[in-house]
Amino acid sequence: MSLSTITALSPLDGRYAAKLSALRPIMSEHGYMHRRVQVEVAWFIALSDAGFAEFPPLSTGARAYLLGLVRHFSEADSAAIKEIEKTTNHDVKAVEYWIKSKFEARPELEKAAEFVHFACTSEDINNTSHALQLRSGRDQVILPGLDRIVLKLREMAHQFADVPMLSRTHGQTASPTTVGKELANVVVRLQGAVAAIAAVKILGKMNGAVGNYNAHLSAWPEFDWEAFSRKVVETPEPQGLGLTFQPYSIQIEPHDYMAELFDAVARANTILVDLSRDVWGYVSLGYFKQKLKAGEIGSSTMPHKVNPIDFENAEGNLGLANALLRHLSDKLPVSRWQRDLTDSTVLRNIGVALGYATLAYTSLMTGLNKLELNQQALASDLDTSWEVLAEPIQTVMRRYGVAGAYEKLKEVTRGQTVTAEALHALVKGLEIPQADKDRLLAMTPGSYTGKAAELARRV
């Protein structure tokens, strides 16, 4: 069976392949190979500038050629490395051999070929490659996807800032709010989560087999290898890697920053699960309608249905993403003694976790863009919920020391159908200033929204 979008085992590379085109070049094995070549080339060029008599500085032409290998790295190059791996049965060694193969007929580079992968353990290359992938995946896909949602929600918060809506606490009618204020709540939560994702420092180590520069010092005992490694890791691209230096490690970088990053993404996803469920509910209540799409079918037997499938898809894929992200954050920081291999196969699924998150963000944006506010349904709910004004009435009563204010309103409203007439009769009989009576009598469920509109516009 040939591999295609309908034979792919994962729906990320099957049904949803087209929606993940931005993430695939970064988080795929091809993306991993590309970053490995980048790290090897950066290390090699830096070694030529270290002042070793055995490896003089590379010419301008040689540097340009090497950086070109990174810049123009193609799927065909990844396939060539995979072909070498069939013999080596070692993926990092295959990268090293591929780079050396590109030195043929270039005497300057051929002479220095043994400095490719010099003193490095495979994990020096792998951890920094994963770091480069994660930085790109975060900065180019995850954060822009979340930013688009934040911008859309802010736009909706401002647009619907003044539209009153009945609140529901414990599923029961409660003090009114506005549609915009409820969306503003999500904006503020999501902004904090996005900031936490962006703030995670992406770390890299290049310190040898067990983190002590053993091999490095055996070759040049007097050289400051730690300072050199830091320079390669932290110097901006393309001369360096532009990461944050990790000075202490076993054979592998400890992966604590990865756990921090994955936990931060999972927290943002949890906020979006909450949003997806709430909007699903508001669609069910009729507060939102969904724009129709020609030819679309909501049910195979019920022609009238327009299902909130985008929010359902978002919720489902956010759940899948978080299950994987939480396993990654729990597992990756744990390694037996100076290393075991359990992290290696798990790390290959980072793209899967981020893929489900990316897919969810796309579904959520699609759903949000299809929403149309149904103000008639919102107004109707408010008009049949005059019991929510028991709160302001008893609060004003308590201000003026009316004994048993809460209890009196409870008798009139709890578990009963409350009418405007009944509440007005109660207010007219209160011993409170006339101005406050007039204010309460003028109040409706739709006008009792506090600072909701102001708060909605503030985000």
Short mmCIF file of C-alpha atoms in Angstrom, two decimals:
data_model
loop_
_atom_site.label_atom_id
_atom_site.label_comp_id
_atom_site.label_asym_id
_atom_site.label_seq_id
_atom_site.Cartn_x
_atom_site.Cartn_y
_atom_site.Cartn_z
CA MET A 1 0.00 0.00 0.00
CA SER A 2 1.41 3.38 -1.00
CA LEU A 3 1.44 6.24 1.47
CA SER A 4 -1.06 8.97 0.72
CA THR A 5 -3.48 11.17 2.63
CA ILE A 6 -6.02 8.33 2.68
CA THR A 7 -3.55 5.59 3.69
CA ALA A 8 -1.63 7.59 6.31
CA LEU A 9 -1.91 6.09 9.79
CA SER A 10 -2.11 9.49 11.46
CA PRO A 11 -4.93 11.86 10.52
CA LEU A 12 -2.39 14.67 10.82
CA ASP A 13 -0.75 13.35 7.66
CA GLY A 14 -4.02 12.10 6.23
CA ARG A 15 -7.36 13.84 6.57
CA TYR A 16 -5.87 17.03 8.03
CA ALA A 17 -2.58 17.15 6.10
CA ALA A 18 -3.35 20.37 4.24
CA LYS A 19 -4.04 22.23 7.49
CA LEU A 20 -0.58 21.48 8.87
CA SER A 21 1.57 22.63 5.98
CA ALA A 22 3.24 25.33 8.09
CA LEU A 23 4.25 22.93 10.87
CA ARG A 24 5.40 19.99 8.76
CA PRO A 25 8.68 21.47 7.42
CA ILE A 26 9.67 22.36 10.98
CA MET A 27 8.63 19.37 13.10
CA SER A 28 8.92 16.49 10.60
CA GLU A 29 11.96 14.20 10.39
CA HIS A 30 13.05 16.30 7.43
CA GLY A 31 12.93 19.35 9.70
CA TYR A 32 14.96 17.44 12.28
CA MET A 33 17.58 16.49 9.67
CA HIS A 34 17.74 20.10 8.51
CA ARG A 35 18.48 21.36 12.04
CA ARG A 36 21.09 18.65 12.57
CA VAL A 37 22.94 19.85 9.49
CA GLN A 38 22.63 23.42 10.76
CA VAL A 39 24.17 22.52 14.13
CA GLU A 40 27.01 20.51 12.61
CA VAL A 41 27.87 23.32 10.21
CA ALA A 42 27.75 25.99 12.93
CA TRP A 43 30.06 23.93 15.16
CA PHE A 44 32.45 23.22 12.28
CA ILE A 45 32.75 26.87 11.24
CA ALA A 46 33.21 27.97 14.85
CA LEU A 47 36.04 25.46 15.31
CA SER A 48 37.84 27.01 12.37
CA ASP A 49 37.78 30.35 14.21
CA ALA A 50 38.95 28.93 17.54
CA GLY A 51 42.63 29.56 16.85
CA PHE A 52 43.80 25.97 16.43
CA ALA A 53 46.87 25.62 14.21
CA GLU A 54 45.47 22.34 12.89
CA PHE A 55 42.28 24.03 11.63
CA PRO A 56 42.89 27.51 10.26
CA PRO A 57 40.00 29.89 9.58
CA LEU A 58 37.87 28.94 6.61
CA SER A 59 37.83 31.11 3.54
CA THR A 60 34.88 33.32 2.74
CA GLY A 61 33.94 30.99 -0.11
CA ALA A 62 34.03 27.88 2.08
CA ARG A 63 31.83 29.54 4.70
CA ALA A 64 29.32 30.62 2.10
CA TYR A 65 29.24 27.10 0.67
CA LEU A 66 28.65 25.52 4.08
CA LEU A 67 25.91 27.96 5.01
CA GLY A 68 24.39 27.26 1.61
CA LEU A 69 24.12 23.59 2.54
CA VAL A 70 21.90 24.68 5.41
CA ARG A 71 19.99 27.35 3.54
CA HIS A 72 19.18 25.15 0.56
CA PHE A 73 18.71 21.86 2.42
CA SER A 74 16.03 19.88 0.59
CA GLU A 75 13.90 16.78 0.94
CA ALA A 76 16.27 15.12 -1.49
CA ASP A 77 19.11 15.85 0.94
CA SER A 78 17.10 14.26 3.78
CA ALA A 79 16.51 11.21 1.58
CA ALA A 80 20.25 10.97 0.87
CA ILE A 81 20.98 11.03 4.62
CA LYS A 82 18.36 8.30 5.17
CA GLU A 83 20.08 6.23 2.49
CA ILE A 84 23.39 6.51 4.34
CA GLU A 85 21.61 5.57 7.57
CA LYS A 86 20.71 2.20 6.03
CA THR A 87 24.41 1.37 6.31
CA THR A 88 25.36 3.20 9.52
CA ASN A 89 22.16 2.35 11.40
CA HIS A 90 22.88 5.63 13.21
CA ASP A 91 21.07 8.78 12.16
CA VAL A 92 23.54 11.38 13.49
CA LYS A 93 26.51 9.56 11.98
CA ALA A 94 24.64 9.55 8.69
CA VAL A 95 24.38 13.35 8.88
CA GLU A 96 28.11 13.60 9.55
CA TYR A 97 28.91 11.37 6.55
CA TRP A 98 26.54 13.33 4.32
CA ILE A 99 28.25 16.61 5.19
CA LYS A 100 31.66 15.09 4.52
CA SER A 101 30.40 13.83 1.17
CA LYS A 102 29.68 17.45 0.25
CA PHE A 103 33.39 18.26 0.74
CA GLU A 104 34.44 16.21 -2.29
CA ALA A 105 36.49 18.16 -4.83
CA ARG A 106 36.89 21.00 -2.32
CA PRO A 107 40.44 20.62 -0.98
CA GLU A 108 40.07 23.21 1.77
CA LEU A 109 37.12 21.38 3.25
CA GLU A 110 38.41 17.88 2.57
CA LYS A 111 41.54 18.69 4.56
CA ALA A 112 39.44 19.71 7.56
CA ALA A 113 36.85 16.91 7.27
CA GLU A 114 37.72 15.28 10.61
CA PHE A 115 36.59 18.41 12.40
CA VAL A 116 32.99 17.66 11.39
CA HIS A 117 31.29 16.45 14.58
CA PHE A 118 34.57 17.00 16.46
CA ALA A 119 34.37 15.98 20.15
CA CYS A 120 30.57 15.89 19.93
CA THR A 121 28.26 13.24 21.23
CA SER A 122 25.11 12.61 19.21
CA GLU A 123 23.06 14.37 21.85
CA ASP A 124 25.04 17.58 21.37
CA ILE A 125 23.57 17.63 17.89
CA ASN A 126 20.15 16.23 18.74
CA ASN A 127 19.28 18.43 21.72
CA THR A 128 20.19 21.61 19.90
CA SER A 129 18.30 20.44 16.81
CA HIS A 130 15.19 19.78 18.87
CA ALA A 131 15.63 23.20 20.45
CA LEU A 132 15.79 24.85 17.02
CA GLN A 133 12.69 22.94 15.94
CA LEU A 134 10.79 23.93 19.06
CA ARG A 135 11.76 27.56 18.78
CA SER A 136 10.62 27.69 15.16
CA GLY A 137 7.46 25.70 15.86
CA ARG A 138 6.57 27.95 18.77
CA ASP A 139 7.44 31.25 17.10
CA GLN A 140 6.20 30.50 13.57
CA VAL A 141 3.14 28.33 14.20
CA ILE A 142 1.92 27.99 17.80
CA LEU A 143 2.17 31.62 18.91
CA PRO A 144 0.77 33.06 15.65
CA GLY A 145 -2.13 30.59 15.86
CA LEU A 146 -2.92 31.68 19.41
CA ASP A 147 -2.42 35.35 18.55
CA ARG A 148 -5.04 35.09 15.80
CA ILE A 149 -7.52 33.68 18.30
CA VAL A 150 -6.74 36.45 20.81
CA LEU A 151 -7.22 39.11 18.14
CA LYS A 152 -10.52 37.61 17.00
CA LEU A 153 -11.83 37.33 20.56
CA ARG A 154 -10.78 40.91 21.33
CA GLU A 155 -12.56 42.12 18.22
CA MET A 156 -15.71 40.26 19.28
CA ALA A 157 -15.38 41.50 22.87
CA HIS A 158 -15.41 45.10 21.65
CA GLN A 159 -18.14 44.47 19.07
CA PHE A 160 -20.48 42.88 21.63
CA ALA A 161 -19.40 44.89 24.67
CA ASP A 162 -22.88 46.37 25.18
CA VAL A 163 -24.97 43.31 24.28
CA PRO A 164 -26.57 42.04 27.52
CA MET A 165 -26.64 38.33 28.21
CA LEU A 166 -28.07 36.24 31.00
CA SER A 167 -25.36 34.59 33.08
CA ARG A 168 -25.62 31.02 34.29
CA THR A 169 -23.90 29.87 37.44
CA HIS A 170 -24.38 26.19 38.29
CA GLY A 171 -26.49 26.12 35.12
CA GLN A 172 -29.06 28.44 36.74
CA THR A 173 -29.94 32.02 35.85
CA ALA A 174 -27.62 34.56 37.48
CA SER A 175 -26.68 38.24 37.36
CA PRO A 176 -26.57 39.45 33.74
CA THR A 177 -23.34 40.17 31.93
CA THR A 178 -22.60 41.11 28.33
CA VAL A 179 -21.44 38.89 25.50
CA GLY A 180 -18.36 41.05 25.09
CA LYS A 181 -17.39 40.79 28.76
CA GLU A 182 -17.49 36.98 28.67
CA LEU A 183 -15.23 36.97 25.63
CA ALA A 184 -12.96 39.54 27.29
CA ASN A 185 -12.49 37.10 30.19
CA VAL A 186 -11.01 34.59 27.75
CA VAL A 187 -8.82 37.23 26.10
CA VAL A 188 -7.19 38.12 29.42
CA ARG A 189 -6.66 34.47 30.38
CA LEU A 190 -5.27 33.59 27.00
CA GLN A 191 -2.93 36.59 26.92
CA GLY A 192 -1.33 35.36 30.14
CA ALA A 193 -0.96 31.85 28.77
CA VAL A 194 0.55 33.12 25.51
CA ALA A 195 3.04 35.27 27.43
CA ALA A 196 4.10 32.21 29.43
CA ILE A 197 4.71 30.23 26.22
CA ALA A 198 6.74 33.06 24.70
CA ALA A 199 8.81 33.52 27.87
CA VAL A 200 10.20 29.98 27.99
CA LYS A 201 13.94 30.02 27.29
CA ILE A 202 14.91 27.45 24.66
CA LEU A 203 18.08 25.74 25.90
CA GLY A 204 20.91 23.88 24.23
CA LYS A 205 24.03 22.09 25.47
CA MET A 206 27.20 21.07 23.60
CA ASN A 207 29.42 19.54 26.28
CA GLY A 208 30.17 15.98 25.24
CA ALA A 209 29.24 12.46 26.24
CA VAL A 210 28.38 13.12 29.91
CA GLY A 211 28.48 16.91 30.07
CA ASN A 212 32.08 17.39 31.19
CA TYR A 213 33.97 18.22 27.96
CA ASN A 214 36.07 15.08 28.42
CA ALA A 215 36.89 14.54 24.74
CA HIS A 216 37.34 18.23 24.09
CA LEU A 217 39.95 18.62 26.83
CA SER A 218 41.80 15.49 25.72
CA ALA A 219 42.58 17.26 22.44
CA TRP A 220 43.22 20.82 23.71
CA PRO A 221 43.55 20.77 27.54
CA GLU A 222 44.21 24.49 27.90
CA PHE A 223 41.32 25.68 25.72
CA ASP A 224 38.19 27.14 27.35
CA TRP A 225 35.72 24.72 25.83
CA GLU A 226 32.82 25.84 28.00
CA ALA A 227 33.13 29.43 26.79
CA PHE A 228 33.47 28.19 23.22
CA SER A 229 30.38 26.00 23.53
CA ARG A 230 28.38 28.86 25.03
CA LYS A 231 29.42 31.11 22.16
CA VAL A 232 28.24 28.60 19.54
CA VAL A 233 24.95 28.00 21.31
CA GLU A 234 24.14 31.65 22.02
CA THR A 235 25.53 33.51 18.99
CA PRO A 236 22.62 34.46 16.71
CA GLU A 237 22.03 32.52 13.53
CA PRO A 238 23.55 31.74 11.07
CA GLN A 239 26.97 31.99 12.76
CA GLY A 240 25.59 30.31 15.87
CA LEU A 241 22.32 28.78 17.03
CA GLY A 242 20.70 31.67 18.90
CA LEU A 243 19.63 29.50 21.86
CA THR A 244 20.19 29.84 25.62
CA PHE A 245 23.24 27.95 26.91
CA GLN A 246 22.66 25.02 29.27
CA PRO A 247 25.87 24.64 31.36
CA TYR A 248 24.94 21.52 33.36
CA SER A 249 23.78 18.25 31.89
CA ILE A 250 24.26 14.52 31.75
CA GLN A 251 24.58 13.12 28.23
CA ILE A 252 21.24 14.68 27.36
CA GLU A 253 20.00 18.19 27.98
CA PRO A 254 17.69 17.72 31.00
CA HIS A 255 14.54 18.73 29.05
CA ASP A 256 13.15 20.80 31.92
CA TYR A 257 12.61 23.73 29.56
CA MET A 258 10.67 21.43 27.25
CA ALA A 259 8.40 20.42 30.12
CA GLU A 260 7.91 24.10 30.96
CA LEU A 261 7.05 24.87 27.35
CA PHE A 262 4.68 21.94 26.93
CA ASP A 263 2.94 22.73 30.22
CA ALA A 264 2.51 26.33 29.07
CA VAL A 265 1.00 25.25 25.74
CA ALA A 266 -1.27 22.79 27.57
CA ARG A 267 -2.48 25.59 29.85
CA ALA A 268 -3.42 27.72 26.83
CA ASN A 269 -5.16 24.69 25.34
CA THR A 270 -7.16 24.13 28.53
CA ILE A 271 -8.43 27.72 28.34
CA LEU A 272 -9.49 27.04 24.75
CA VAL A 273 -11.29 23.83 25.78
CA ASP A 274 -13.26 25.97 28.22
CA LEU A 275 -14.03 28.48 25.46
CA SER A 276 -15.02 25.76 22.97
CA ARG A 277 -17.47 24.21 25.41
CA ASP A 278 -18.99 27.55 26.37
CA VAL A 279 -19.49 28.66 22.77
CA TRP A 280 -20.93 25.23 21.96
CA GLY A 281 -23.43 25.83 24.75
CA TYR A 282 -24.28 29.32 23.56
CA VAL A 283 -24.92 27.94 20.07
CA SER A 284 -27.20 25.34 21.66
CA LEU A 285 -29.10 28.09 23.52
CA GLY A 286 -29.47 30.01 20.27
CA TYR A 287 -27.35 32.95 21.41
CA PHE A 288 -25.19 32.44 18.35
CA LYS A 289 -26.22 31.31 14.89
CA GLN A 290 -23.71 29.86 12.43
CA LYS A 291 -23.20 31.11 8.90
CA LEU A 292 -24.38 28.55 6.40
CA LYS A 293 -22.07 27.05 3.81
CA ALA A 294 -23.57 25.93 0.50
CA GLY A 295 -23.68 22.16 0.15
CA GLU A 296 -22.82 21.43 3.78
CA ILE A 297 -24.88 18.77 5.61
CA GLY A 298 -25.40 18.77 9.36
CA SER A 299 -27.01 15.34 9.68
CA SER A 300 -27.57 12.38 7.37
CA THR A 301 -31.21 12.17 8.54
CA MET A 302 -32.11 15.59 10.01
CA PRO A 303 -31.94 18.25 7.28
CA HIS A 304 -32.46 21.21 9.65
CA LYS A 305 -29.24 20.75 11.63
CA VAL A 306 -26.31 23.19 11.59
CA ASN A 307 -23.89 21.57 13.99
CA PRO A 308 -21.16 23.42 15.95
CA ILE A 309 -18.60 20.99 14.54
CA ASP A 310 -15.67 23.40 14.54
CA PHE A 311 -15.88 23.84 18.32
CA GLU A 312 -16.32 20.09 18.76
CA ASN A 313 -13.28 19.42 16.57
CA ALA A 314 -11.30 22.02 18.49
CA GLU A 315 -12.21 20.48 21.85
CA GLY A 316 -11.34 16.97 20.70
CA ASN A 317 -7.99 17.91 19.21
CA LEU A 318 -7.07 20.10 22.18
CA GLY A 319 -7.65 17.06 24.37
CA LEU A 320 -5.38 14.91 22.20
CA ALA A 321 -2.71 17.61 22.20
CA ASN A 322 -2.79 17.95 25.97
CA ALA A 323 -2.64 14.19 26.57
CA LEU A 324 0.58 14.08 24.54
CA LEU A 325 1.99 17.33 25.92
CA ARG A 326 1.49 16.16 29.50
CA HIS A 327 3.14 12.84 28.80
CA LEU A 328 6.07 14.68 27.20
CA SER A 329 6.44 17.03 30.17
CA ASP A 330 6.19 14.14 32.67
CA LYS A 331 8.53 11.77 30.85
CA LEU A 332 11.25 13.83 29.21
CA PRO A 333 12.93 15.26 32.36
CA VAL A 334 13.47 11.69 33.66
CA SER A 335 16.56 9.77 32.49
CA ARG A 336 18.29 6.83 34.17
CA TRP A 337 21.79 7.72 35.37
CA GLN A 338 23.68 9.64 32.66
CA ARG A 339 21.20 8.65 29.93
CA ASP A 340 18.77 6.10 28.65
CA LEU A 341 17.09 6.02 25.25
CA THR A 342 13.46 6.38 26.30
CA ASP A 343 13.48 10.09 25.52
CA SER A 344 14.58 9.57 21.92
CA THR A 345 11.45 7.87 20.61
CA VAL A 346 9.20 10.12 22.69
CA LEU A 347 10.83 13.29 21.32
CA ARG A 348 9.90 12.20 17.81
CA ASN A 349 6.27 12.86 18.75
CA ILE A 350 6.65 16.55 19.62
CA GLY A 351 5.35 17.41 16.18
CA VAL A 352 2.31 15.21 16.73
CA ALA A 353 1.43 17.03 19.97
CA LEU A 354 1.91 20.45 18.42
CA GLY A 355 0.12 19.25 15.29
CA TYR A 356 -3.09 18.48 17.19
CA ALA A 357 -2.85 21.86 18.93
CA THR A 358 -2.37 23.64 15.59
CA LEU A 359 -5.30 21.75 14.09
CA ALA A 360 -7.46 22.80 17.04
CA TYR A 361 -6.51 26.46 16.67
CA THR A 362 -7.49 26.32 13.00
CA SER A 363 -10.85 24.71 13.81
CA LEU A 364 -11.54 27.25 16.55
CA MET A 365 -10.79 30.19 14.26
CA THR A 366 -13.06 28.70 11.59
CA GLY A 367 -15.84 28.37 14.13
CA LEU A 368 -15.43 31.87 15.54
CA ASN A 369 -15.53 33.35 12.05
CA LYS A 370 -18.85 31.58 11.37
CA LEU A 371 -20.65 32.94 14.43
CA GLU A 372 -23.50 35.45 14.13
CA LEU A 373 -25.07 36.93 17.25
CA ASN A 374 -28.77 36.26 17.77
CA GLN A 375 -29.80 39.26 19.85
CA GLN A 376 -33.44 38.20 19.79
CA ALA A 377 -32.64 34.98 21.67
CA LEU A 378 -30.46 36.85 24.16
CA ALA A 379 -33.19 39.44 24.81
CA SER A 380 -35.89 36.78 25.15
CA ASP A 381 -33.92 34.93 27.82
CA LEU A 382 -33.38 38.13 29.77
CA ASP A 383 -37.04 39.11 29.52
CA THR A 384 -38.14 35.87 31.17
CA SER A 385 -35.61 36.11 34.00
CA TRP A 386 -36.73 38.98 36.17
CA GLU A 387 -35.70 36.99 39.23
CA VAL A 388 -32.11 38.14 38.66
CA LEU A 389 -33.14 41.58 39.92
CA ALA A 390 -33.69 40.15 43.38
CA GLU A 391 -29.97 40.72 43.91
CA PRO A 392 -29.89 44.50 43.40
CA ILE A 393 -33.18 44.99 45.26
CA GLN A 394 -32.03 43.17 48.41
CA THR A 395 -28.60 44.85 48.19
CA VAL A 396 -30.23 48.32 48.23
CA MET A 397 -32.51 47.18 51.05
CA ARG A 398 -29.50 46.12 53.09
CA ARG A 399 -27.84 49.47 52.41
CA TYR A 400 -30.70 51.16 54.21
CA GLY A 401 -30.87 48.61 57.02
CA VAL A 402 -34.16 46.96 56.02
CA ALA A 403 -34.31 43.94 58.27
CA GLY A 404 -34.32 40.49 56.64
CA ALA A 405 -33.74 41.86 53.13
CA TYR A 406 -32.24 38.66 51.74
CA GLU A 407 -34.88 36.47 53.31
CA LYS A 408 -37.75 38.60 52.04
CA LEU A 409 -36.50 38.40 48.45
CA LYS A 410 -35.83 34.69 48.84
CA GLU A 411 -39.48 34.10 49.76
CA VAL A 412 -40.67 35.98 46.69
CA THR A 413 -38.24 34.57 44.11
CA ARG A 414 -36.64 31.23 44.98
CA GLY A 415 -37.96 28.47 42.74
CA GLN A 416 -40.78 30.65 41.45
CA THR A 417 -41.65 32.37 38.21
CA VAL A 418 -40.95 36.01 38.92
CA THR A 419 -42.67 38.82 37.04
CA ALA A 420 -41.75 42.46 36.66
CA GLU A 421 -45.08 43.37 38.27
CA ALA A 422 -44.35 41.33 41.40
CA LEU A 423 -40.92 42.88 41.85
CA HIS A 424 -42.24 46.40 41.23
CA ALA A 425 -44.94 45.89 43.83
CA LEU A 426 -42.31 44.84 46.34
CA VAL A 427 -40.07 47.83 45.53
CA LYS A 428 -42.95 50.32 45.82
CA GLY A 429 -43.63 49.13 49.35
CA LEU A 430 -40.06 49.49 50.59
CA GLU A 431 -39.10 52.13 53.13
CA ILE A 432 -36.14 53.48 51.17
CA PRO A 433 -35.48 56.87 49.50
CA GLN A 434 -37.67 57.59 46.48
CA ALA A 435 -34.64 58.12 44.21
CA ASP A 436 -33.48 54.57 44.90
CA LYS A 437 -37.00 53.24 44.38
CA ASP A 438 -37.13 54.98 41.01
CA ARG A 439 -33.74 53.57 40.04
CA LEU A 440 -34.79 50.01 40.93
CA LEU A 441 -38.14 50.38 39.15
CA ALA A 442 -36.35 51.52 35.99
CA MET A 443 -33.99 48.58 36.07
CA THR A 444 -34.46 45.60 33.71
CA PRO A 445 -32.52 42.34 33.42
CA GLY A 446 -30.94 43.77 30.26
CA SER A 447 -29.74 46.93 31.96
CA TYR A 448 -28.39 45.23 35.09
CA THR A 449 -24.90 44.48 33.75
CA GLY A 450 -22.65 46.47 36.07
CA LYS A 451 -19.28 47.37 34.54
CA ALA A 452 -19.43 44.58 31.99
CA ALA A 453 -19.33 46.82 28.91
CA GLU A 454 -16.49 48.91 30.30
CA LEU A 455 -14.48 45.80 31.18
CA ALA A 456 -15.09 44.32 27.73
CA ARG A 457 -13.74 47.40 26.00
CA ARG A 458 -10.68 47.54 28.21
CA VAL A 459 -8.99 44.40 26.83
#
